[in-house]
GROMACS .gro file of C-alpha atoms in nm:
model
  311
    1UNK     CA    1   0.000   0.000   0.000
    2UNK     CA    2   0.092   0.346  -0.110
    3UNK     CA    3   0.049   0.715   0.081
    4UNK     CA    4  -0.283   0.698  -0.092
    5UNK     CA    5  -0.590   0.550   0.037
    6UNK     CA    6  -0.759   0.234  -0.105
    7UNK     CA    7  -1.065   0.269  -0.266
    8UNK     CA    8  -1.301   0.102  -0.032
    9UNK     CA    9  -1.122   0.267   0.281
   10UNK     CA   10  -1.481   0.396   0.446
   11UNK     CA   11  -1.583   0.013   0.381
   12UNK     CA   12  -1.267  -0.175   0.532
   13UNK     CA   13  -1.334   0.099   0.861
   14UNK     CA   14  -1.670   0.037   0.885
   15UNK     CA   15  -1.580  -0.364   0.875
   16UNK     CA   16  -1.336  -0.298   1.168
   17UNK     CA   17  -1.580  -0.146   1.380
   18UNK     CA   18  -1.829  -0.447   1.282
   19UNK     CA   19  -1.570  -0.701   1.366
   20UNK     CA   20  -1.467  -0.557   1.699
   21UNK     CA   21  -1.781  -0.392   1.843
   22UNK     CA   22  -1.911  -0.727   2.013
   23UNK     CA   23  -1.576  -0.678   2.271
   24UNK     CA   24  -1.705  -0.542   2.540
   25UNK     CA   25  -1.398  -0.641   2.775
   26UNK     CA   26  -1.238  -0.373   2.989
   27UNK     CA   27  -1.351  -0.072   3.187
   28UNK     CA   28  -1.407   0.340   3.238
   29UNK     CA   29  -1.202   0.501   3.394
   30UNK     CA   30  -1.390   0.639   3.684
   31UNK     CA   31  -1.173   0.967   3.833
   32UNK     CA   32  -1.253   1.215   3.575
   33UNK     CA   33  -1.615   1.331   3.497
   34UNK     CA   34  -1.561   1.319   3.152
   35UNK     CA   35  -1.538   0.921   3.201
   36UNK     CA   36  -1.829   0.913   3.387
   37UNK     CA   37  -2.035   1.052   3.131
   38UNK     CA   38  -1.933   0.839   2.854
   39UNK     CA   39  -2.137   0.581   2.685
   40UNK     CA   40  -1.889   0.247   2.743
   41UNK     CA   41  -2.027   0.183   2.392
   42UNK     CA   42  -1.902   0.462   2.188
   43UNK     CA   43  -1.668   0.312   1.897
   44UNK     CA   44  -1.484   0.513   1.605
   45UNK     CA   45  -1.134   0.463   1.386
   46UNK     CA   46  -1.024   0.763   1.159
   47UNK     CA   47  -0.677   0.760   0.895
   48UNK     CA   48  -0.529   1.075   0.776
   49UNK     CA   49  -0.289   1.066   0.500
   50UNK     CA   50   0.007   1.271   0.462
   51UNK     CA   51  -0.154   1.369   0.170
   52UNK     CA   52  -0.481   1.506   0.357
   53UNK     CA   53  -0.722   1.259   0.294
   54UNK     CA   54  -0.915   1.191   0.532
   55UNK     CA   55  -1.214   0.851   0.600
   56UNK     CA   56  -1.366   0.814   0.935
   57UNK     CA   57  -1.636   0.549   1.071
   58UNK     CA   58  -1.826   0.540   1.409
   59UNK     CA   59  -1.877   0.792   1.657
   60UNK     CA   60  -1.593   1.000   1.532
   61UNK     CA   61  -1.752   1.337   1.621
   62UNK     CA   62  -1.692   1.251   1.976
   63UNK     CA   63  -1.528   1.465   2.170
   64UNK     CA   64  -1.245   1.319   2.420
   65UNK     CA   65  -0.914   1.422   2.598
   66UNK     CA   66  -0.589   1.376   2.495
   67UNK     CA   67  -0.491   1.307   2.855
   68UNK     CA   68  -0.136   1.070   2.783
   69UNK     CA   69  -0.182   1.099   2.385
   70UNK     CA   70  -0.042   1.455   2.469
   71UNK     CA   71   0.342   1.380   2.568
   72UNK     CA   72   0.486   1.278   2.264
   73UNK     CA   73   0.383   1.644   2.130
   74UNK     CA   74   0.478   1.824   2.447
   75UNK     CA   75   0.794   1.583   2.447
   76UNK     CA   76   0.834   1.733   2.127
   77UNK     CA   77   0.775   2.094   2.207
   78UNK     CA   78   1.062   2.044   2.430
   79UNK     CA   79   1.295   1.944   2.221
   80UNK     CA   80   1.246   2.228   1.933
   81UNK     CA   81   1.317   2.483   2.250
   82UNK     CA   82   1.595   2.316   2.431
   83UNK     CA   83   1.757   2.068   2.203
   84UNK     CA   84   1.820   1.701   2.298
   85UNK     CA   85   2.091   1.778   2.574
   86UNK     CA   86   1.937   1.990   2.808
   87UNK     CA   87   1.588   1.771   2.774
   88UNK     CA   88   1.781   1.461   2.816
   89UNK     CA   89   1.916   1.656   3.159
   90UNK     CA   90   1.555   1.598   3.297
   91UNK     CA   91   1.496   1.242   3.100
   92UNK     CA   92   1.569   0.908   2.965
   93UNK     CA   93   1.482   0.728   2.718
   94UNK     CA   94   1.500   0.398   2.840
   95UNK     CA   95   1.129   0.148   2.839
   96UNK     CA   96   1.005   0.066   3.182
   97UNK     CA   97   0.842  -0.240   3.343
   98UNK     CA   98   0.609  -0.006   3.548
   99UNK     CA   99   0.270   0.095   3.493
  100UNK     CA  100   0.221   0.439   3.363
  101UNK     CA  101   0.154   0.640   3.693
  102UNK     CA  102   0.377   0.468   3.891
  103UNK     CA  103   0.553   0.656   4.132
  104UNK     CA  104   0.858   0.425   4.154
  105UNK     CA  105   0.996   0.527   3.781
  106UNK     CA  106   1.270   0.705   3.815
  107UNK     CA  107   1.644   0.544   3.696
  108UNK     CA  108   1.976   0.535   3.901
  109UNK     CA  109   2.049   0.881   3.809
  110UNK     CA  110   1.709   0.985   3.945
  111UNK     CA  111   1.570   1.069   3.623
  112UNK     CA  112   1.245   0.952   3.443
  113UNK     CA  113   1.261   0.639   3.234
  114UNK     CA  114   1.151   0.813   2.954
  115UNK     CA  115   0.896   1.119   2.866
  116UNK     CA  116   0.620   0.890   2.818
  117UNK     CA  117   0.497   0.800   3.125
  118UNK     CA  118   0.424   1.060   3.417
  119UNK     CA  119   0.735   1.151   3.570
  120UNK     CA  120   0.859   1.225   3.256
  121UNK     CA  121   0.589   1.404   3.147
  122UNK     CA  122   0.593   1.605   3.405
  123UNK     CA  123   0.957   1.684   3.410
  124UNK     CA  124   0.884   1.809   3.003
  125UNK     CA  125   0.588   2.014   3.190
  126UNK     CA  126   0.829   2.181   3.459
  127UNK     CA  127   1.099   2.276   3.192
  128UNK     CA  128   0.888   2.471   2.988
  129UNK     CA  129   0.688   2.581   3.284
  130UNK     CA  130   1.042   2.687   3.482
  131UNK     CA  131   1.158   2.861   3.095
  132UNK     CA  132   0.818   3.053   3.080
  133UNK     CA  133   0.581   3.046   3.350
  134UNK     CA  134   0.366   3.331   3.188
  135UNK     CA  135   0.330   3.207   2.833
  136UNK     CA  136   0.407   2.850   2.862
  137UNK     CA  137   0.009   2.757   2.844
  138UNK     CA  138  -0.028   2.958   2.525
  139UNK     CA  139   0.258   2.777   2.371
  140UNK     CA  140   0.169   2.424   2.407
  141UNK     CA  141  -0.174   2.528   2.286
  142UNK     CA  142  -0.006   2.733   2.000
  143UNK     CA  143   0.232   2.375   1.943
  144UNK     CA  144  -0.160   2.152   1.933
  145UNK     CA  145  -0.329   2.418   1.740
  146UNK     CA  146  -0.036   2.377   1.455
  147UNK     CA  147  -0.088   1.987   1.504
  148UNK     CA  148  -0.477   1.980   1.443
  149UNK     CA  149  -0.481   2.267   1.199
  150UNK     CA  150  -0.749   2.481   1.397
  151UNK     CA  151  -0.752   2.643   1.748
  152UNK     CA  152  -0.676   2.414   2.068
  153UNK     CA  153  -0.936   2.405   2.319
  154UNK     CA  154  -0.970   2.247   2.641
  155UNK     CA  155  -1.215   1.982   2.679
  156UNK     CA  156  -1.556   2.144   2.894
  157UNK     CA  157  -1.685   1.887   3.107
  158UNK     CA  158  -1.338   1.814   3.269
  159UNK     CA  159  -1.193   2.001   3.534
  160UNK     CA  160  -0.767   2.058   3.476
  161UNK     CA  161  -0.715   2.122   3.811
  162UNK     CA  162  -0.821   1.803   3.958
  163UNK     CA  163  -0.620   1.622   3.719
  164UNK     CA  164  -0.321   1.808   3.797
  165UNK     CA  165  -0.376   1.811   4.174
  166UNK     CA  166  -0.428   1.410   4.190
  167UNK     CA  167  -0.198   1.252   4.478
  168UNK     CA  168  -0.001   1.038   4.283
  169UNK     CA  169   0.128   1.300   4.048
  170UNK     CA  170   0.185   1.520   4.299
  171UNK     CA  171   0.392   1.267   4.483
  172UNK     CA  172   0.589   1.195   4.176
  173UNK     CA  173   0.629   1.590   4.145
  174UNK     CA  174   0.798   1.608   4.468
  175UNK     CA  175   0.985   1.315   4.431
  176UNK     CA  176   1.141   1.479   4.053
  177UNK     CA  177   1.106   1.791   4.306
  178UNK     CA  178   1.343   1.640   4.599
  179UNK     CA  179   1.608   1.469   4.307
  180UNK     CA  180   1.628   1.845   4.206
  181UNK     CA  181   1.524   1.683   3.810
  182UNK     CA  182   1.251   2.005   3.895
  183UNK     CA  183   1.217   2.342   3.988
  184UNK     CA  184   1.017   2.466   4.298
  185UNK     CA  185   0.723   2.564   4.194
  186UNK     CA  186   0.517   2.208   4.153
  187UNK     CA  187   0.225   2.391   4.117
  188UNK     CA  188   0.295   2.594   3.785
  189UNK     CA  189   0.467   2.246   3.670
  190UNK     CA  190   0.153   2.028   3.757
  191UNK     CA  191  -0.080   2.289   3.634
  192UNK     CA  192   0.048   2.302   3.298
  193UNK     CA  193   0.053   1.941   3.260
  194UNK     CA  194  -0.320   1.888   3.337
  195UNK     CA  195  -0.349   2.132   3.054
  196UNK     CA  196  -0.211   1.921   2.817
  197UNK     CA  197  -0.408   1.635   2.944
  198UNK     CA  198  -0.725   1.772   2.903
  199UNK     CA  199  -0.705   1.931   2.520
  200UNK     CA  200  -1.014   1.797   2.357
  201UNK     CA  201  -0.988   1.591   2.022
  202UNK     CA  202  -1.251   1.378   1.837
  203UNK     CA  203  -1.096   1.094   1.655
  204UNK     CA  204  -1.038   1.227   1.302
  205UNK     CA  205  -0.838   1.504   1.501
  206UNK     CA  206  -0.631   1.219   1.655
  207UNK     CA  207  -0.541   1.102   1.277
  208UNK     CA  208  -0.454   1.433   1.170
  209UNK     CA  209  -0.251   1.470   1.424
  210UNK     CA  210  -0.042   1.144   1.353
  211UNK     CA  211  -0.053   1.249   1.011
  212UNK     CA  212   0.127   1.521   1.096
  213UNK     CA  213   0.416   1.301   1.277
  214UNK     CA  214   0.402   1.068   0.967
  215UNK     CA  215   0.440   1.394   0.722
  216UNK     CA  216   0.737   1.485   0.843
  217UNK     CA  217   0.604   1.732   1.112
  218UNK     CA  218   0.394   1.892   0.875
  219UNK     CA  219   0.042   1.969   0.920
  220UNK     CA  220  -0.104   1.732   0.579
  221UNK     CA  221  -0.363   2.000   0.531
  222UNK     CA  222  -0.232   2.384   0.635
  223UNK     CA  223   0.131   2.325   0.563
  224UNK     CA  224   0.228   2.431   0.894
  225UNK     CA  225   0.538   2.246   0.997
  226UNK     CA  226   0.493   2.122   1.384
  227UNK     CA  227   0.802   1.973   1.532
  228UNK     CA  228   1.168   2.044   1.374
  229UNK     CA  229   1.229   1.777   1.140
  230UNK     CA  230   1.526   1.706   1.317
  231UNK     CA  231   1.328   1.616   1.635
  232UNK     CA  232   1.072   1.424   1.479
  233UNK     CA  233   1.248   1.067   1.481
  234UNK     CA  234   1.342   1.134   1.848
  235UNK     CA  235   0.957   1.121   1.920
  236UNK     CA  236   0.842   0.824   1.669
  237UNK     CA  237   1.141   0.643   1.839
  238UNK     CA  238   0.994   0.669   2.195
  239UNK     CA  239   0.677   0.608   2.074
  240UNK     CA  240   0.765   0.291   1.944
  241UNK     CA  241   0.980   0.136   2.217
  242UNK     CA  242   0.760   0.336   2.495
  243UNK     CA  243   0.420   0.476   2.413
  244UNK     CA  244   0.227   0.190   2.506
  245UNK     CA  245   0.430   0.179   2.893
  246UNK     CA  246   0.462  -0.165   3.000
  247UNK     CA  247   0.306  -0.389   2.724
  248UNK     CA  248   0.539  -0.154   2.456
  249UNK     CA  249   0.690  -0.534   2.344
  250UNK     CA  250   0.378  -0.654   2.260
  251UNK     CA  251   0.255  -0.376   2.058
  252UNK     CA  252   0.587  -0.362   1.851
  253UNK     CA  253   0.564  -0.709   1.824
  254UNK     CA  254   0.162  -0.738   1.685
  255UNK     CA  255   0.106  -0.406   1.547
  256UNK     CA  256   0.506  -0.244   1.473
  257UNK     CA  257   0.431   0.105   1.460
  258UNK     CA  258   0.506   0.418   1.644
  259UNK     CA  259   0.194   0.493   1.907
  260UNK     CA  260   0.041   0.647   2.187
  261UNK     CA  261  -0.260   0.567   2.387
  262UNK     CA  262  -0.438   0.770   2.691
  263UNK     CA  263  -0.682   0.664   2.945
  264UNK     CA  264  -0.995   0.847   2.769
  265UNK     CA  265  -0.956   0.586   2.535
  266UNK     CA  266  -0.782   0.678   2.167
  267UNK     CA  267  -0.503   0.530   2.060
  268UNK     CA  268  -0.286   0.708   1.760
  269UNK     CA  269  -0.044   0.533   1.534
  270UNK     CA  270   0.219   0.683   1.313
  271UNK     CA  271   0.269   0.517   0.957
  272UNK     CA  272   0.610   0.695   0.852
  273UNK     CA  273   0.558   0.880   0.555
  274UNK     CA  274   0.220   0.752   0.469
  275UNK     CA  275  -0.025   0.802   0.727
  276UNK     CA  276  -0.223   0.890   1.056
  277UNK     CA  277  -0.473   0.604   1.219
  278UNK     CA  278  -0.639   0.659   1.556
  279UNK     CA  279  -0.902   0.465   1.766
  280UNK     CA  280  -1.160   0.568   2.022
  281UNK     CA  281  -1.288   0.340   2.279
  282UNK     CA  282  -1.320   0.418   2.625
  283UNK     CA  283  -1.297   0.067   2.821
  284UNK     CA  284  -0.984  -0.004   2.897
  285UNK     CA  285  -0.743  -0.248   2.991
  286UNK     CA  286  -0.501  -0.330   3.269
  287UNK     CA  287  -0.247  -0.117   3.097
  288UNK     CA  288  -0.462   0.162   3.038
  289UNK     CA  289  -0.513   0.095   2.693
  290UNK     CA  290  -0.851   0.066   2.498
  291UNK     CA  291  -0.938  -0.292   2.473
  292UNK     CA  292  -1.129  -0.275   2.129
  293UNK     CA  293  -0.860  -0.008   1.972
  294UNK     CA  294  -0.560  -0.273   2.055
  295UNK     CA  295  -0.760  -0.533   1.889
  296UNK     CA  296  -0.828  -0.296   1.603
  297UNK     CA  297  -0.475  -0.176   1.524
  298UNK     CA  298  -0.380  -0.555   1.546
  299UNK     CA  299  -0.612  -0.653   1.254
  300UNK     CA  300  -0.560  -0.312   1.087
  301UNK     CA  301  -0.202  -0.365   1.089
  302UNK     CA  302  -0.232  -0.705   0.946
  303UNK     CA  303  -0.448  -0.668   0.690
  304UNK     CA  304  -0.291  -0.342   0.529
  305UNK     CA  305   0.090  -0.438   0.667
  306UNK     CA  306   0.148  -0.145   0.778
  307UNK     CA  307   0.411  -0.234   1.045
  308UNK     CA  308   0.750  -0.102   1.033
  309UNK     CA  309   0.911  -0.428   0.926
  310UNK     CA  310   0.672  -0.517   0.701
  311UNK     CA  311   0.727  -0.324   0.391
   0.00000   0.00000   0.00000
């Protein structure tokens, strides 16, 4: 397969969602209201070529949160305004055996695993919090805006705040705090990562968005480069050999492409220099993955070998 789309695209989506919709394995997240609020059954996949096509099935006018799906980006954001040795001051890039949030991820030089999980997160939250505590918000939503090709907003039925207060990151804040891999003020850092968390997307957004990673870092549709091109493999790397936390061997193994999934339930994919895919389902696994959109991407993958040893 080609950058191009195959003719019966819509029909070969609207056969995934068929194929996968009995699954109804997992479960919501419960600690955000947004969760709470969701039908369990809502289903959509979306691919965005590089070129700017665009086919969609299922609920894809749903609105969701990035919540994880946003560190690659801010990860990236980091690296076009530092460079790769003052970021890699604050991070590794190393996989982890640990789940996602847990607050026992730091390395023997006291530094995140890697940037995407939450300590590392966080630490990419501080530095550009620490650089520009006034305009640091209106730069990451600047950085999504040029990644969706319209105007970031934040997602209205979910409160930042209460994201970025939580316990556990704040413990993992003073932890990265007390290791000195952070500045004082936890507050601004933890604020501005809830931010990032809680920018709203609907799944064809999510496509364009890996689009835009598999386009070189150029928005498919407005031309508006995102990320340096000389960052861009730094973040496709981590994506592939840590996006999906602790079952990142699996997913390299089944469905070999660059990803990222958050706990609202979208996963995005990155086909290198062809395309964007992203799935939205919101029950979840023990990894805090969606169930159906692993299952998806592993018959998706398949059938149009797409991953990165295939071709």
């Amino acid at each position: 397969m080609d950058r191009k789309l195959p003719a019966d695209a819509q029909a070969f989506l609207q056969g995934l969602l068929e194929r996968h919709r009995a699954n109804e394995e997992g479960k919501l997240t419960d600690y955000l209201p947004e969760f709470g609020a969701t039908d369990p059954g809502t289903f959509a996949v979306a691919v965005a070529t590089v070129d700017g096509e665009l086919a969609c099935a299922g609920d894809h006018g749903h609105a969701f949160t990035l919540q994880s799906m946003s560190k690659p980006f801010i990860y990236g954001l980091a690296l076009d305004r530092f460079g790769r040795a003052d970021v890699h001051r604050k991070v590794s890039v190393e996989p982890t055996g640990e789940a996602f949030n847990s607050i026992i991820e730091l390395e023997e030089d006291h530094l995140p695993y890697n940037p995407m999980i939450n300590s590392g997160a966080i630490a990419m939250s501080a530095l550009l919090h620490h650089a520009a505590p006034e305009g640091a918000a209106e730069q990451i939503m600047a950085m999504f805006g040029a990644y969706l090709g319209r105007e970031a907003r934040l997602h209205e039925a979910v409160d930042a705040g209460a994201l970025g207060g939580s316990h556990r990151n704040r413990a993992i804040a003073h932890l990265l705090r007390h290791f000195e891999v952070i500045g004082d003020d936890i507050e601004g850092a933890l604020s501005l990562y809830a931010r990032q968390c809680v920018v709203a997307v609907d799944t064809a957004d999510l496509a364009m968005m890996a689009a835009t990673l598999a386009n070189g870092g150029v928005q498919p549709r407005t031309g508006c480069r995102a990320i340096g091109r000389d960052h861009l493999r730094d973040v496709l790397t981590l994506m592939f050999t840590c996006g999906m936390y602790d079952s990142s061997g699996a997913w390299a193994y089944t469905v070999g492409l660059p990803a990222k999934s958050g706990v609202s339930g979208g996963i995005l994919a990155v086909v290198p220099g062809r395309m964007g895919l992203a799935v939205y389902s919101p029950r979840l696994d023990a990894h805090g993955h969606s169930v159906r959109g692993v299952e998806v991407f592993r018959s998706w993958s398949a059938q149009w070998r797409l991953g990165m040893f295939d071709r």
